[in-house]
Short mmCIF file of C-alpha atoms in Angstrom, two decimals:
data_model
loop_
_atom_site.label_atom_id
_atom_site.label_comp_id
_atom_site.label_asym_id
_atom_site.label_seq_id
_atom_site.Cartn_x
_atom_site.Cartn_y
_atom_site.Cartn_z
CA ASP C 28 72.38 -99.28 130.20
CA ALA C 29 73.44 -97.26 127.17
CA GLY C 30 77.11 -97.77 127.90
CA VAL C 31 79.73 -95.08 128.21
CA ILE C 32 78.59 -91.97 126.38
CA GLN C 33 81.02 -89.45 124.98
CA SER C 34 80.38 -86.15 123.31
CA PRO C 35 81.01 -84.77 120.84
CA ARG C 36 81.89 -87.63 118.48
CA HIS C 37 83.90 -85.32 116.27
CA GLU C 38 85.48 -81.97 117.02
CA VAL C 39 87.39 -79.72 114.69
CA THR C 40 88.92 -76.64 116.22
CA GLU C 41 91.55 -74.05 115.51
CA MET C 42 94.86 -73.98 117.25
CA GLY C 43 94.69 -71.95 120.43
CA GLN C 44 91.05 -72.64 121.10
CA GLU C 45 89.74 -74.36 124.20
CA VAL C 46 88.32 -77.83 123.72
CA THR C 47 86.11 -79.70 126.20
CA LEU C 48 85.37 -83.39 125.84
CA ARG C 49 82.59 -84.95 127.87
CA CYS C 50 81.94 -88.39 129.26
CA LYS C 51 79.10 -90.12 131.05
CA PRO C 52 80.26 -93.43 132.57
CA ILE C 53 78.12 -96.48 133.14
CA SER C 54 76.00 -96.04 136.23
CA GLY C 55 77.51 -97.73 139.26
CA HIS C 56 81.02 -97.88 137.91
CA ASP C 57 83.58 -96.58 140.37
CA TYR C 58 86.46 -96.06 137.95
CA LEU C 59 86.69 -93.68 135.02
CA PHE C 60 89.58 -93.50 132.59
CA TRP C 61 90.58 -91.01 129.91
CA TYR C 62 92.70 -92.38 127.05
CA ARG C 63 94.28 -90.84 123.98
CA GLN C 64 94.97 -92.89 120.85
CA THR C 65 97.21 -91.90 117.95
CA MET C 66 98.99 -93.85 115.26
CA MET C 67 102.37 -92.74 116.56
CA ARG C 68 101.90 -93.28 120.28
CA GLY C 69 99.17 -95.90 120.40
CA LEU C 70 96.78 -96.05 123.34
CA GLU C 71 97.84 -93.90 126.29
CA LEU C 72 96.17 -93.60 129.68
CA LEU C 73 95.96 -89.92 130.54
CA ILE C 74 94.24 -89.95 133.91
CA TYR C 75 91.88 -92.08 135.94
CA PHE C 76 89.41 -91.43 138.74
CA ASN C 77 88.14 -93.61 141.54
CA ASN C 78 84.88 -92.48 143.10
CA ASN C 79 85.27 -89.08 141.43
CA VAL C 80 88.75 -88.53 142.86
CA PRO C 81 91.72 -88.29 140.47
CA ILE C 82 94.12 -91.11 141.35
CA ASP C 83 96.85 -90.94 138.74
CA ASP C 84 97.34 -88.12 136.26
CA SER C 85 100.90 -88.94 135.34
CA GLY C 86 99.83 -89.59 131.77
CA MET C 87 98.53 -86.08 131.23
CA PRO C 88 100.96 -84.66 128.69
CA GLU C 89 101.07 -81.02 129.73
CA ASP C 90 99.45 -78.41 131.91
CA ARG C 91 97.28 -77.55 128.95
CA PHE C 92 95.33 -80.70 129.76
CA SER C 93 92.98 -80.90 132.72
CA ALA C 94 90.27 -83.32 133.77
CA LYS C 95 87.47 -83.11 136.27
CA MET C 96 84.81 -85.39 137.62
CA PRO C 97 82.33 -83.27 139.54
CA ASN C 98 80.00 -86.21 140.18
CA ALA C 99 79.67 -89.93 139.55
CA SER C 100 77.90 -89.47 136.23
CA PHE C 101 79.99 -86.87 134.46
CA SER C 102 83.59 -86.10 133.58
CA THR C 103 85.32 -83.61 131.33
CA LEU C 104 88.71 -83.45 129.68
CA LYS C 105 89.75 -79.95 128.74
CA ILE C 106 92.58 -78.80 126.51
CA GLN C 107 93.45 -75.13 126.69
CA PRO C 108 95.00 -73.92 124.46
CA SER C 109 94.77 -76.69 121.87
CA GLU C 110 97.62 -77.47 119.47
CA PRO C 111 97.72 -79.51 116.23
CA ARG C 112 99.69 -82.28 117.99
CA ASP C 113 96.69 -82.82 120.27
CA SER C 114 94.80 -84.27 117.30
CA ALA C 115 93.81 -87.80 118.29
CA VAL C 116 90.92 -89.99 119.28
CA TYR C 117 90.10 -89.54 122.95
CA PHE C 118 88.37 -92.42 124.70
CA CYS C 119 86.63 -92.46 128.01
CA ALA C 120 86.17 -95.81 129.74
CA SER C 121 84.66 -96.96 133.00
CA SER C 122 84.95 -100.08 135.12
CA LEU C 123 83.11 -101.47 138.07
CA GLU C 124 85.60 -102.21 140.79
CA SER C 125 89.27 -101.74 140.05
CA LEU C 126 91.99 -101.55 137.45
CA ASN C 127 91.72 -105.33 137.22
CA THR C 128 88.17 -105.53 135.94
CA GLU C 129 86.72 -105.17 132.48
CA ALA C 130 86.75 -101.62 131.17
CA PHE C 131 83.93 -100.44 128.94
CA PHE C 132 84.96 -97.86 126.38
CA GLY C 133 82.91 -95.08 124.89
CA GLN C 134 82.88 -94.57 121.14
CA GLY C 135 85.52 -91.88 121.40
CA THR C 136 85.86 -88.27 120.33
CA ARG C 137 87.93 -87.65 117.21
CA LEU C 138 89.65 -84.32 117.77
CA THR C 139 91.27 -82.43 114.92
CA VAL C 140 93.16 -79.24 115.70
CA VAL C 141 93.99 -77.18 112.62
CA GLN J 6 108.05 -100.16 130.20
CA GLN J 7 105.63 -100.60 127.32
CA PRO J 8 104.97 -104.30 126.67
CA VAL J 9 106.16 -105.63 123.34
CA GLN J 10 103.62 -107.32 121.13
CA SER J 11 104.49 -109.70 118.34
CA PRO J 12 103.86 -110.05 115.53
CA GLN J 13 102.96 -106.50 114.51
CA ALA J 14 100.57 -107.83 111.90
CA VAL J 15 99.35 -111.16 110.63
CA ILE J 16 97.21 -112.20 107.69
CA LEU J 17 95.27 -115.44 107.89
CA ARG J 18 92.76 -117.40 105.91
CA GLU J 19 89.48 -118.10 107.60
CA GLY J 20 89.83 -121.23 109.70
CA GLU J 21 93.54 -120.84 110.42
CA ASP J 22 95.04 -120.37 113.87
CA ALA J 23 97.01 -117.42 115.23
CA VAL J 24 99.10 -116.66 118.29
CA ILE J 25 99.78 -113.14 119.53
CA ASN J 26 102.44 -112.57 122.15
CA CYS J 27 102.87 -109.87 124.76
CA SER J 28 106.16 -109.57 126.63
CA SER J 29 107.24 -107.32 129.46
CA SER J 30 110.64 -106.42 130.84
CA LYS J 31 109.15 -106.21 134.33
CA ALA J 32 107.26 -108.61 136.56
CA LEU J 33 103.57 -108.56 135.79
CA TYR J 34 100.60 -108.38 138.11
CA SER J 35 98.03 -108.93 135.40
CA VAL J 36 97.58 -108.90 131.65
CA HIS J 37 94.53 -107.52 129.85
CA TRP J 38 93.51 -108.31 126.27
CA TYR J 39 91.25 -106.12 124.10
CA ARG J 40 90.27 -106.13 120.45
CA GLN J 41 89.60 -102.99 118.46
CA LYS J 42 87.97 -102.89 115.06
CA HIS J 43 88.69 -100.04 112.72
CA GLY J 44 86.90 -96.87 113.78
CA GLU J 45 85.49 -98.46 116.90
CA ALA J 46 86.31 -98.57 120.59
CA PRO J 47 88.41 -101.33 122.16
CA VAL J 48 86.37 -104.24 123.44
CA PHE J 49 87.34 -106.41 126.38
CA LEU J 50 88.40 -110.01 125.77
CA MET J 51 89.88 -111.22 129.06
CA ILE J 52 92.10 -110.50 132.04
CA LEU J 53 94.69 -112.92 133.38
CA LEU J 54 95.46 -112.39 137.01
CA LYS J 55 97.72 -115.22 138.06
CA GLY J 56 100.89 -116.68 136.70
CA GLY J 57 100.23 -119.70 134.55
CA GLU J 58 96.53 -118.94 134.37
CA GLN J 59 94.72 -119.75 131.18
CA LYS J 60 91.40 -118.32 130.26
CA GLY J 61 89.26 -118.90 127.27
CA HIS J 62 86.11 -117.93 125.55
CA GLU J 63 84.94 -120.07 122.66
CA LYS J 64 87.86 -120.19 120.27
CA ILE J 65 89.88 -117.38 121.85
CA SER J 66 92.04 -118.24 124.83
CA ALA J 67 95.11 -116.86 126.56
CA SER J 68 97.89 -117.91 128.86
CA PHE J 69 100.00 -115.99 131.31
CA ASN J 70 103.51 -117.13 132.12
CA GLU J 71 104.54 -115.15 135.16
CA LYS J 72 108.14 -116.37 135.14
CA LYS J 73 108.67 -115.40 131.53
CA GLN J 74 106.74 -112.16 132.06
CA GLN J 75 104.64 -112.79 129.01
CA SER J 76 101.19 -113.64 127.84
CA SER J 77 99.95 -115.25 124.64
CA LEU J 78 96.56 -114.95 122.98
CA TYR J 79 95.40 -117.94 120.95
CA LEU J 80 92.81 -117.68 118.20
CA THR J 81 91.79 -121.03 116.79
CA ALA J 82 89.80 -121.66 113.64
CA SER J 83 89.70 -117.92 113.02
CA GLN J 84 86.54 -116.30 111.75
CA LEU J 85 86.12 -113.15 109.68
CA SER J 86 84.78 -111.42 112.77
CA TYR J 87 88.15 -111.85 114.50
CA SER J 88 89.72 -109.22 112.29
CA GLY J 89 90.95 -106.15 114.12
CA THR J 90 93.82 -104.92 116.22
CA TYR J 91 94.57 -106.79 119.42
CA PHE J 92 96.06 -104.93 122.35
CA CYS J 93 97.57 -106.25 125.52
CA GLY J 94 97.66 -104.08 128.60
CA THR J 95 99.95 -104.86 131.49
CA LEU J 96 99.65 -103.94 135.13
CA LEU J 97 102.77 -104.08 137.28
CA GLY J 98 100.86 -103.87 140.54
CA SER J 99 97.56 -102.81 142.02
CA ASN J 100 98.75 -99.21 142.34
CA TYR J 101 100.30 -98.94 138.90
CA GLN J 102 98.95 -97.71 135.60
CA LEU J 103 97.79 -100.01 132.85
CA ILE J 104 100.38 -99.77 130.05
CA TRP J 105 99.35 -100.83 126.55
CA GLY J 106 101.29 -102.57 123.83
CA ALA J 107 101.40 -101.14 120.32
CA GLY J 108 98.89 -103.67 119.06
CA THR J 109 98.83 -106.58 116.61
CA LYS J 110 96.77 -106.13 113.48
CA LEU J 111 94.97 -109.31 112.46
CA ILE J 112 93.48 -109.61 109.00
CA ILE J 113 91.30 -112.61 108.20
CA LYS J 114 90.62 -113.37 104.56
CA PRO J 115 87.80 -115.62 103.34
#
């Protein structure tokens, strides 16, 4: 398996624009996680899905953020409208069974909002 | 609610030992350890599920003291490849979120 695949790897956008980050989890993994990492706030869990259903989105910072998982092999994180403070590295991760199993991270998307 | 990691950073010579601590103010269900190298994704090291449990892999091991609500990661005879930032993640229960510590930066010098 190629692992968790995220796209794009880098994204530079202007404030106010819509940004969509994409993730393909490892096949067979039931859990998918979206994380944000910044120097100031560290690693934050934004939302996670179990079998394509959002379970906990309490980490989503604002209504500008939304995430979907239309099927077991694809998820998106959308920011609309984007702001400079959204600049961060966004990681997608997947795990096999539960929160208590190894999570495999994608290589991340470095988002810069100017 | 965020676990506290200590130290924030440590510099070692190759071959030396290090201990990284992760403490919580709340009772823990499990503790997760990951290592992240600069510009890369976090990589799984181990999960400790029971109080007092110790797990190990080669020269990296960890303990989980449920009563003290803390976990320690032990790196013995450190190698250059151990350099990176180590994160602990804590789970308060099966229906809770995984909350991450701020990380401990480990620098190994030859």
